[in-house]
Amino acid sequence: MFEHIPAYPGDPILSLNEDFQLDPRPNKVNLSIGIYFDDAGKLPVMDAVRRAESALLESIGPRSYLPMAGLPLYRDTAQALVFGANSEARVAGRIATLQTIGGSGALKVGADFLKRYFPGSQIWISEPSWENHRVVFEGAGLTVNTYPYYDEQTGGLRFADMIETIGRLPEKSVVLLHACCHNPTGVDLSASQWAELVPVLQRRKLIAFVDMAYQGFGAGLEEDAACVRLLTEAGIPVIAANSFSKNFSLYGERVGALSVVCQSAEEAGRVLGQLMSTVRSNYSNPPTHGARLVANVLADASLRASWEAELAGMRERILAMRGTIHTGLAGRVDEVMRARYIAQRGMFTYTGLSESQVERLRSEYAVYVLRSGRMCVAGLNARNAEYVAASIAAVVSGA
Ligand code: LMR
């Protein structure tokens, strides 16, 4: 019966991460998947999360189903974090927010919604973008196109080309934008570039689908969400997917949210209903545990302060590691390649390493980066940084 089923070629990120786990070499370094490791190379359990979890275990009660839209306190606190507690749209009740199974779940629920209610629309993602963006949107039946984004020559942004392409899109097209810490390049729009994009989206009557998986890892929690707020205040139809996998270090709990900014509270009610119907037809309702943890941290002043401080420390450690690898590569690779480590932001740097250099890094040095050359700098630490720099130098020089 199943003879015709082809083998799964694997996922460029998750399958590589699984290969890494099976690699027996003691000197192996995982710079592939977007996971933050601390300076000891360990996945942190954040103190606020640990405290919220202890309190939860003390008071744990019966576990019924959550509503299709998710835990009310979670939805509210997540929305406040993304849009700002005093956002006009939020105060007016114009934002439909529902709990999702991670950021990927938010993308999928949003994609299903678009396919159903904007059947003639296509989506444009950056070139390059997170590998799974194409997979999720194509999986929902949307046609996926790209707009110019990364400049391989400079390691920067092709902003003029990006604006030019977006300025020619048909009405009601969907533009997928990364709020901060662009995955995979680490190259973001500046505040003035976001401001320049706004009238283009308005003029062409486009839908902005903003993916924010790394809030807090760029410049700060508020700063990283500034573009979502700018687009919302400009009256652009915004769909925002956000994730707490990274900034709460709760990867396996699958905690995310999807928000759709509407024109009125009444419209938001209808949109939320249709998002709930998508959830019901896919997985019925979301799980409880991770959402309770996040909501309880965000709603408690002391836990929240602790979480924000720890997150700031993670952001600073990543910056420090960027500096360390940049120094470690001095005189070993050319300056254009080296500059990327400090020019790019967030968890990722697009190293400019070729596929064959990446392959040598893995097979000869047990250093894992993605085939595209994307490195997760959050996997570097004081013990492995020099080894990684020396390994990169060896493959770049062809030694
Ligand atoms: C990544 O880009 O490495 C992470 O977002 C993990 C994933 O699901 O791909």
CSV table of C-alpha atoms and ligand atoms in Angstrom, one decimal:
chain,number,residue,atom,x,y,z
A,1,MET,CA,0.0,0.0,0.0
A,2,PHE,CA,2.8,2.5,0.9
A,3,GLU,CA,5.3,1.4,-1.7
A,4,HIS,CA,5.0,4.6,-3.7
A,5,ILE,CA,5.8,6.9,-0.8
A,6,PRO,CA,9.1,8.6,-1.5
A,7,ALA,CA,11.8,9.1,1.2
A,8,TYR,CA,11.7,12.4,3.0
A,9,PRO,CA,14.9,14.3,2.0
A,10,GLY,CA,15.0,15.9,5.4
A,11,ASP,CA,14.7,19.4,6.7
A,12,PRO,CA,17.7,21.7,6.2
A,13,ILE,CA,17.6,22.9,9.8
A,14,LEU,CA,15.9,20.2,12.0
A,15,SER,CA,17.4,17.2,10.3
A,16,LEU,CA,20.9,18.7,10.6
A,17,ASN,CA,20.3,19.3,14.2
A,18,GLU,CA,19.3,15.7,14.6
A,19,ASP,CA,22.5,14.6,12.8
A,20,PHE,CA,24.4,16.8,15.2
A,21,GLN,CA,22.9,15.0,18.2
A,22,LEU,CA,24.0,11.6,16.8
A,23,ASP,CA,27.6,12.9,16.0
A,24,PRO,CA,29.9,11.1,18.5
A,25,ARG,CA,32.8,13.5,18.2
A,26,PRO,CA,33.5,15.2,21.5
A,27,ASN,CA,34.7,18.5,20.0
A,28,LYS,CA,31.5,19.0,18.0
A,29,VAL,CA,29.9,22.5,17.9
A,30,ASN,CA,26.3,23.2,17.1
A,31,LEU,CA,25.9,26.5,15.2
A,32,SER,CA,23.1,25.2,13.0
A,33,ILE,CA,19.7,25.5,14.7
A,34,GLY,CA,18.4,28.8,16.1
A,35,ILE,CA,18.7,27.9,19.7
A,36,TYR,CA,20.3,30.1,22.4
A,37,PHE,CA,22.9,28.2,24.4
A,38,ASP,CA,24.6,29.9,27.4
A,39,ASP,CA,28.4,30.3,27.9
A,40,ALA,CA,28.6,26.7,29.3
A,41,GLY,CA,27.0,25.4,26.1
A,42,LYS,CA,23.8,24.6,27.9
A,43,LEU,CA,20.2,25.4,27.0
A,44,PRO,CA,19.2,27.8,29.8
A,45,VAL,CA,16.1,27.4,32.0
A,46,MET,CA,15.3,31.0,32.7
A,47,ASP,CA,15.0,31.9,36.4
A,48,ALA,CA,11.6,33.5,36.0
A,49,VAL,CA,10.3,30.5,34.1
A,50,ARG,CA,11.6,28.1,36.8
A,51,ARG,CA,9.9,30.2,39.5
A,52,ALA,CA,6.6,30.4,37.6
A,53,GLU,CA,6.8,26.6,37.0
A,54,SER,CA,7.4,25.9,40.7
A,55,ALA,CA,4.4,28.0,41.6
A,56,LEU,CA,2.3,26.3,38.9
A,57,LEU,CA,3.2,22.8,40.2
A,58,GLU,CA,2.1,23.9,43.7
A,59,SER,CA,-1.3,25.1,42.4
A,60,ILE,CA,-1.8,22.8,39.5
A,61,GLY,CA,-5.5,21.9,39.2
A,62,PRO,CA,-7.7,20.0,36.7
A,63,ARG,CA,-6.7,20.3,33.1
A,64,SER,CA,-9.7,20.8,30.9
A,65,TYR,CA,-9.4,21.9,27.3
A,66,LEU,CA,-8.4,25.4,26.6
A,67,PRO,CA,-10.7,27.5,24.5
A,68,MET,CA,-9.9,27.3,20.8
A,69,ALA,CA,-8.3,30.7,20.9
A,70,GLY,CA,-6.2,29.8,23.8
A,71,LEU,CA,-5.6,30.9,27.4
A,72,PRO,CA,-7.2,34.4,27.8
A,73,LEU,CA,-4.4,35.8,30.0
A,74,TYR,CA,-1.8,34.5,27.6
A,75,ARG,CA,-3.5,36.1,24.6
A,76,ASP,CA,-3.7,39.4,26.4
A,77,THR,CA,-0.1,39.5,27.7
A,78,ALA,CA,1.3,38.3,24.4
A,79,GLN,CA,-0.7,41.0,22.5
A,80,ALA,CA,0.6,43.7,24.9
A,81,LEU,CA,4.2,42.6,24.4
A,82,VAL,CA,3.9,42.7,20.6
A,83,PHE,CA,1.8,45.9,20.1
A,84,GLY,CA,2.6,47.7,23.4
A,85,ALA,CA,0.3,47.8,26.4
A,86,ASN,CA,-1.2,51.1,25.4
A,87,SER,CA,-1.5,50.6,21.7
A,88,GLU,CA,-4.5,52.4,20.3
A,89,ALA,CA,-5.6,49.4,18.3
A,90,ARG,CA,-5.3,47.2,21.3
A,91,VAL,CA,-7.3,49.5,23.6
A,92,ALA,CA,-9.9,49.8,20.9
A,93,GLY,CA,-10.2,46.0,20.8
A,94,ARG,CA,-9.2,45.9,17.1
A,95,ILE,CA,-6.6,43.2,17.4
A,96,ALA,CA,-7.6,39.5,17.1
A,97,THR,CA,-4.9,37.5,19.0
A,98,LEU,CA,-4.9,33.8,19.5
A,99,GLN,CA,-2.5,31.3,21.0
A,100,THR,CA,-0.7,29.1,18.5
A,101,ILE,CA,1.6,26.1,18.5
A,102,GLY,CA,4.8,28.1,18.4
A,103,GLY,CA,5.6,30.7,15.8
A,104,SER,CA,5.3,28.1,13.0
A,105,GLY,CA,1.8,27.3,14.1
A,106,ALA,CA,1.0,31.1,13.9
A,107,LEU,CA,2.3,31.2,10.4
A,108,LYS,CA,0.3,28.2,9.4
A,109,VAL,CA,-3.0,29.4,10.9
A,110,GLY,CA,-2.3,32.8,9.2
A,111,ALA,CA,-1.6,31.1,5.9
A,112,ASP,CA,-4.8,29.1,6.0
A,113,PHE,CA,-6.7,32.2,6.8
A,114,LEU,CA,-5.2,34.1,3.9
A,115,LYS,CA,-5.8,31.2,1.5
A,116,ARG,CA,-9.4,31.0,2.5
A,117,TYR,CA,-10.3,34.7,2.5
A,118,PHE,CA,-7.8,36.1,0.0
A,119,PRO,CA,-7.8,33.3,-2.6
A,120,GLY,CA,-6.4,35.5,-5.3
A,121,SER,CA,-3.5,36.8,-3.2
A,122,GLN,CA,0.1,35.5,-3.4
A,123,ILE,CA,2.8,36.0,-0.9
A,124,TRP,CA,6.3,37.6,-1.2
A,125,ILE,CA,9.1,36.6,1.1
A,126,SER,CA,12.6,38.0,1.3
A,127,GLU,CA,15.4,36.4,-0.7
A,128,PRO,CA,16.6,34.6,1.3
A,129,SER,CA,14.2,33.8,4.1
A,130,TRP,CA,13.9,31.2,6.8
A,131,GLU,CA,13.7,27.9,4.9
A,132,ASN,CA,10.4,27.0,6.5
A,133,HIS,CA,8.5,30.1,5.3
A,134,ARG,CA,8.2,28.8,1.8
A,135,VAL,CA,7.3,25.3,3.1
A,136,VAL,CA,4.5,26.6,5.4
A,137,PHE,CA,2.9,29.0,2.9
A,138,GLU,CA,3.1,26.6,0.0
A,139,GLY,CA,1.8,23.9,2.2
A,140,ALA,CA,-1.3,26.1,2.8
A,141,GLY,CA,-1.7,26.4,-1.0
A,142,LEU,CA,-0.3,29.9,-1.5
A,143,THR,CA,2.0,30.8,-4.3
A,144,VAL,CA,5.3,32.0,-2.8
A,145,ASN,CA,7.5,34.6,-4.6
A,146,THR,CA,10.5,36.5,-3.4
A,147,TYR,CA,11.6,40.1,-3.2
A,148,PRO,CA,15.3,41.1,-3.2
A,149,TYR,CA,16.8,41.4,0.2
A,150,TYR,CA,20.3,40.4,1.0
A,151,ASP,CA,23.3,41.7,-0.8
A,152,GLU,CA,25.9,39.0,-1.0
A,153,GLN,CA,28.6,41.4,-2.1
A,154,THR,CA,28.4,43.7,0.9
A,155,GLY,CA,26.7,41.5,3.5
A,156,GLY,CA,24.0,44.2,3.7
A,157,LEU,CA,20.5,45.0,2.5
A,158,ARG,CA,19.3,45.6,-1.1
A,159,PHE,CA,16.8,48.1,0.1
A,160,ALA,CA,16.2,50.1,-3.1
A,161,ASP,CA,15.6,46.8,-5.0
A,162,MET,CA,13.3,45.6,-2.2
A,163,ILE,CA,11.2,48.7,-2.3
A,164,GLU,CA,11.1,48.7,-6.0
A,165,THR,CA,9.7,45.2,-6.2
A,166,ILE,CA,7.2,45.7,-3.4
A,167,GLY,CA,6.1,48.9,-5.1
A,168,ARG,CA,5.0,46.9,-8.1
A,169,LEU,CA,2.9,44.1,-6.4
A,170,PRO,CA,-0.7,43.7,-7.1
A,171,GLU,CA,-3.2,44.9,-4.6
A,172,LYS,CA,-3.9,42.6,-1.6
A,173,SER,CA,-0.6,40.8,-2.1
A,174,VAL,CA,1.0,39.6,1.2
A,175,VAL,CA,4.5,40.7,2.1
A,176,LEU,CA,6.2,38.7,4.7
A,177,LEU,CA,8.6,40.8,6.8
A,178,HIS,CA,10.9,39.9,9.6
A,179,ALA,CA,10.4,42.3,12.6
A,180,CYS,CA,14.0,41.9,13.8
A,181,CYS,CA,17.0,39.6,13.7
A,182,HIS,CA,16.3,38.6,10.2
A,183,ASN,CA,16.6,34.8,9.7
A,184,PRO,CA,18.9,33.8,8.1
A,185,THR,CA,20.9,36.9,7.3
A,186,GLY,CA,21.0,39.0,10.5
A,187,VAL,CA,20.3,42.0,8.3
A,188,ASP,CA,17.4,44.2,9.4
A,189,LEU,CA,15.8,47.4,8.0
A,190,SER,CA,16.7,50.6,9.9
A,191,ALA,CA,14.0,52.7,11.4
A,192,SER,CA,14.2,55.1,8.5
A,193,GLN,CA,13.9,52.2,6.0
A,194,TRP,CA,10.8,50.9,7.8
A,195,ALA,CA,9.3,54.4,7.6
A,196,GLU,CA,10.1,54.4,3.8
A,197,LEU,CA,8.3,51.1,3.4
A,198,VAL,CA,5.1,52.2,5.0
A,199,PRO,CA,3.8,54.5,2.2
A,200,VAL,CA,4.7,51.8,-0.4
A,201,LEU,CA,2.6,49.2,1.5
A,202,GLN,CA,-0.2,51.8,1.8
A,203,ARG,CA,-0.1,52.9,-1.8
A,204,ARG,CA,-0.2,49.3,-3.2
A,205,LYS,CA,-2.8,48.2,-0.6
A,206,LEU,CA,-0.7,45.3,0.6
A,207,ILE,CA,-1.0,43.1,3.7
A,208,ALA,CA,2.0,43.0,6.0
A,209,PHE,CA,2.6,39.6,7.5
A,210,VAL,CA,5.2,40.2,10.2
A,211,ASP,CA,7.2,37.3,11.7
A,212,MET,CA,8.7,38.1,15.1
A,213,ALA,CA,10.5,35.1,16.4
A,214,TYR,CA,13.3,36.9,18.1
A,215,GLN,CA,11.8,39.8,20.1
A,216,GLY,CA,14.4,40.9,22.6
A,217,PHE,CA,17.4,39.5,20.8
A,218,GLY,CA,18.0,42.6,18.5
A,219,ALA,CA,18.1,45.9,20.3
A,220,GLY,CA,15.5,45.2,23.1
A,221,LEU,CA,11.9,44.1,23.6
A,222,GLU,CA,10.4,47.5,22.7
A,223,GLU,CA,12.8,48.4,20.0
A,224,ASP,CA,12.5,45.0,18.2
A,225,ALA,CA,8.7,45.4,18.0
A,226,ALA,CA,8.8,49.0,16.8
A,227,CYS,CA,8.1,48.1,13.2
A,228,VAL,CA,4.9,46.2,14.2
A,229,ARG,CA,3.7,49.3,16.0
A,230,LEU,CA,4.7,51.6,13.2
A,231,LEU,CA,2.8,49.5,10.6
A,232,THR,CA,-0.2,49.2,12.9
A,233,GLU,CA,-0.4,53.0,13.6
A,234,ALA,CA,-0.1,53.6,9.9
A,235,GLY,CA,-3.4,51.7,9.4
A,236,ILE,CA,-1.8,48.9,7.3
A,237,PRO,CA,-3.5,45.5,7.6
A,238,VAL,CA,-1.0,43.7,9.8
A,239,ILE,CA,-0.9,40.0,10.6
A,240,ALA,CA,1.8,39.3,13.2
A,241,ALA,CA,3.2,35.9,14.2
A,242,ASN,CA,5.3,35.8,17.4
A,243,SER,CA,7.1,33.1,19.2
A,244,PHE,CA,8.3,32.7,22.8
A,245,SER,CA,10.5,29.7,21.9
A,246,LYS,CA,13.7,31.8,22.0
A,247,ASN,CA,13.0,34.7,24.3
A,248,PHE,CA,11.6,32.3,27.0
A,249,SER,CA,13.9,29.4,26.1
A,250,LEU,CA,10.7,27.3,25.9
A,251,TYR,CA,11.3,25.7,22.5
A,252,GLY,CA,9.6,22.4,23.1
A,253,GLU,CA,6.5,23.9,24.8
A,254,ARG,CA,5.5,25.5,21.4
A,255,VAL,CA,4.3,28.8,22.6
A,256,GLY,CA,3.4,31.4,19.9
A,257,ALA,CA,0.6,33.7,19.0
A,258,LEU,CA,-1.1,35.1,15.9
A,259,SER,CA,-2.5,38.6,15.8
A,260,VAL,CA,-4.6,40.3,13.1
A,261,VAL,CA,-5.1,44.0,13.2
A,262,CYS,CA,-8.6,44.9,12.1
A,263,GLN,CA,-10.5,48.1,11.5
A,264,SER,CA,-13.0,47.7,14.4
A,265,ALA,CA,-13.6,45.5,17.4
A,266,GLU,CA,-16.5,44.0,15.6
A,267,GLU,CA,-14.4,43.0,12.6
A,268,ALA,CA,-11.7,41.6,15.0
A,269,GLY,CA,-14.4,39.4,16.5
A,270,ARG,CA,-15.3,37.9,13.2
A,271,VAL,CA,-11.6,37.4,12.2
A,272,LEU,CA,-10.9,35.8,15.6
A,273,GLY,CA,-13.9,33.4,15.0
A,274,GLN,CA,-12.4,32.3,11.6
A,275,LEU,CA,-9.0,31.8,13.1
A,276,MET,CA,-10.6,29.7,15.8
A,277,SER,CA,-12.3,27.6,13.2
A,278,THR,CA,-8.9,27.1,11.5
A,279,VAL,CA,-7.5,25.9,14.8
A,280,ARG,CA,-10.5,23.6,15.4
A,281,SER,CA,-10.1,22.0,12.0
A,282,ASN,CA,-6.3,21.4,12.5
A,283,TYR,CA,-5.7,20.5,16.1
A,284,SER,CA,-8.8,21.6,18.0
A,285,ASN,CA,-7.3,23.7,20.7
A,286,PRO,CA,-3.8,24.6,22.0
A,287,PRO,CA,-1.9,23.1,25.0
A,288,THR,CA,-1.9,24.6,28.4
A,289,HIS,CA,1.5,24.4,30.1
A,290,GLY,CA,3.8,26.7,28.1
A,291,ALA,CA,1.1,29.4,27.8
A,292,ARG,CA,0.5,29.4,31.6
A,293,LEU,CA,4.2,29.8,32.2
A,294,VAL,CA,4.6,32.7,29.7
A,295,ALA,CA,1.4,34.5,30.9
A,296,ASN,CA,2.3,34.1,34.6
A,297,VAL,CA,5.7,35.6,34.0
A,298,LEU,CA,4.5,38.5,31.8
A,299,ALA,CA,1.6,39.3,34.3
A,300,ASP,CA,3.8,39.3,37.4
A,301,ALA,CA,5.9,42.4,37.9
A,302,SER,CA,8.8,40.7,39.8
A,303,LEU,CA,8.9,37.6,37.4
A,304,ARG,CA,8.8,39.9,34.5
A,305,ALA,CA,11.6,42.1,35.6
A,306,SER,CA,13.7,39.0,36.2
A,307,TRP,CA,12.9,37.7,32.7
A,308,GLU,CA,13.7,41.0,31.0
A,309,ALA,CA,17.0,41.2,32.8
A,310,GLU,CA,18.0,37.6,31.9
A,311,LEU,CA,16.9,38.2,28.3
A,312,ALA,CA,19.1,41.3,28.2
A,313,GLY,CA,22.0,39.2,29.4
A,314,MET,CA,21.4,36.7,26.6
A,315,ARG,CA,21.4,39.5,24.0
A,316,GLU,CA,24.6,40.9,25.4
A,317,ARG,CA,26.3,37.5,25.4
A,318,ILE,CA,25.4,37.1,21.7
A,319,LEU,CA,27.0,40.5,21.0
A,320,ALA,CA,30.1,39.6,23.0
A,321,MET,CA,30.4,36.4,20.9
A,322,ARG,CA,30.1,38.3,17.7
A,323,GLY,CA,33.1,40.4,18.9
A,324,THR,CA,35.0,37.3,19.9
A,325,ILE,CA,34.6,35.5,16.6
A,326,HIS,CA,35.3,38.8,14.7
A,327,THR,CA,38.6,39.2,16.6
A,328,GLY,CA,39.4,35.5,16.2
A,329,LEU,CA,39.1,35.7,12.4
A,330,ALA,CA,41.4,38.8,12.1
A,331,GLY,CA,44.0,38.1,9.4
A,332,ARG,CA,42.4,34.7,8.7
A,333,VAL,CA,39.6,35.7,6.3
A,334,ASP,CA,39.0,38.8,4.2
A,335,GLU,CA,37.5,41.9,5.8
A,336,VAL,CA,34.2,41.8,4.0
A,337,MET,CA,33.6,38.3,5.3
A,338,ARG,CA,34.8,39.2,8.8
A,339,ALA,CA,32.8,42.4,9.1
A,340,ARG,CA,29.5,40.5,8.9
A,341,TYR,CA,29.9,39.0,12.4
A,342,ILE,CA,29.6,42.5,14.0
A,343,ALA,CA,27.5,44.2,11.4
A,344,GLN,CA,24.7,41.6,11.4
A,345,ARG,CA,22.3,41.3,14.4
A,346,GLY,CA,20.5,38.7,16.4
A,347,MET,CA,21.2,35.0,16.5
A,348,PHE,CA,22.3,34.6,12.9
A,349,THR,CA,25.1,35.6,10.7
A,350,TYR,CA,25.2,34.8,7.0
A,351,THR,CA,28.9,33.8,6.9
A,352,GLY,CA,29.4,33.8,3.1
A,353,LEU,CA,30.8,30.3,3.4
A,354,SER,CA,30.2,28.1,0.4
A,355,GLU,CA,28.3,24.8,0.5
A,356,SER,CA,31.6,22.9,0.1
A,357,GLN,CA,33.2,24.9,2.9
A,358,VAL,CA,30.2,24.2,5.1
A,359,GLU,CA,30.5,20.5,4.3
A,360,ARG,CA,34.2,20.5,5.2
A,361,LEU,CA,33.4,22.3,8.5
A,362,ARG,CA,31.0,19.5,9.4
A,363,SER,CA,32.9,16.5,8.1
A,364,GLU,CA,36.4,17.5,9.1
A,365,TYR,CA,35.9,19.8,12.1
A,366,ALA,CA,32.5,18.8,13.6
A,367,VAL,CA,31.4,22.4,13.3
A,368,TYR,CA,27.7,22.5,12.2
A,369,VAL,CA,26.4,25.5,10.3
A,370,LEU,CA,23.5,25.4,7.7
A,371,ARG,CA,24.2,24.6,4.1
A,372,SER,CA,23.2,28.2,3.2
A,373,GLY,CA,26.2,29.4,5.3
A,374,ARG,CA,23.9,30.6,8.2
A,375,MET,CA,25.6,30.4,11.5
A,376,CYS,CA,23.8,30.6,14.8
A,377,VAL,CA,26.2,32.8,16.8
A,378,ALA,CA,24.2,32.0,20.0
A,379,GLY,CA,26.0,28.6,19.9
A,380,LEU,CA,29.4,30.2,20.4
A,381,ASN,CA,31.0,30.4,23.8
A,382,ALA,CA,34.4,31.2,25.4
A,383,ARG,CA,35.5,27.5,25.0
A,384,ASN,CA,34.6,26.9,21.4
A,385,ALA,CA,35.0,30.3,19.7
A,386,GLU,CA,38.7,30.0,18.9
A,387,TYR,CA,38.3,26.4,17.6
A,388,VAL,CA,35.4,27.6,15.4
A,389,ALA,CA,37.5,30.6,14.1
A,390,ALA,CA,40.5,28.3,13.4
A,391,SER,CA,38.2,25.8,11.6
A,392,ILE,CA,36.7,28.5,9.4
A,393,ALA,CA,40.1,29.8,8.6
A,394,ALA,CA,41.2,26.3,7.5
A,395,VAL,CA,38.3,25.8,5.2
A,396,VAL,CA,38.4,29.3,3.8
A,397,SER,CA,42.1,29.0,3.0
A,398,GLY,CA,41.5,25.6,1.5
A,399,ALA,CA,44.2,24.1,3.9
B,1,LMR,C1,15.8,28.1,13.1
B,1,LMR,O1,15.7,28.9,12.2
B,1,LMR,O2,16.9,27.5,13.3
B,1,LMR,C2,14.8,27.9,14.2
B,1,LMR,O3,13.7,28.9,13.9
B,1,LMR,C3,14.3,26.6,14.4
B,1,LMR,C4,13.5,26.1,13.2
B,1,LMR,O4,12.4,25.6,13.5
B,1,LMR,O5,13.9,26.1,12.1
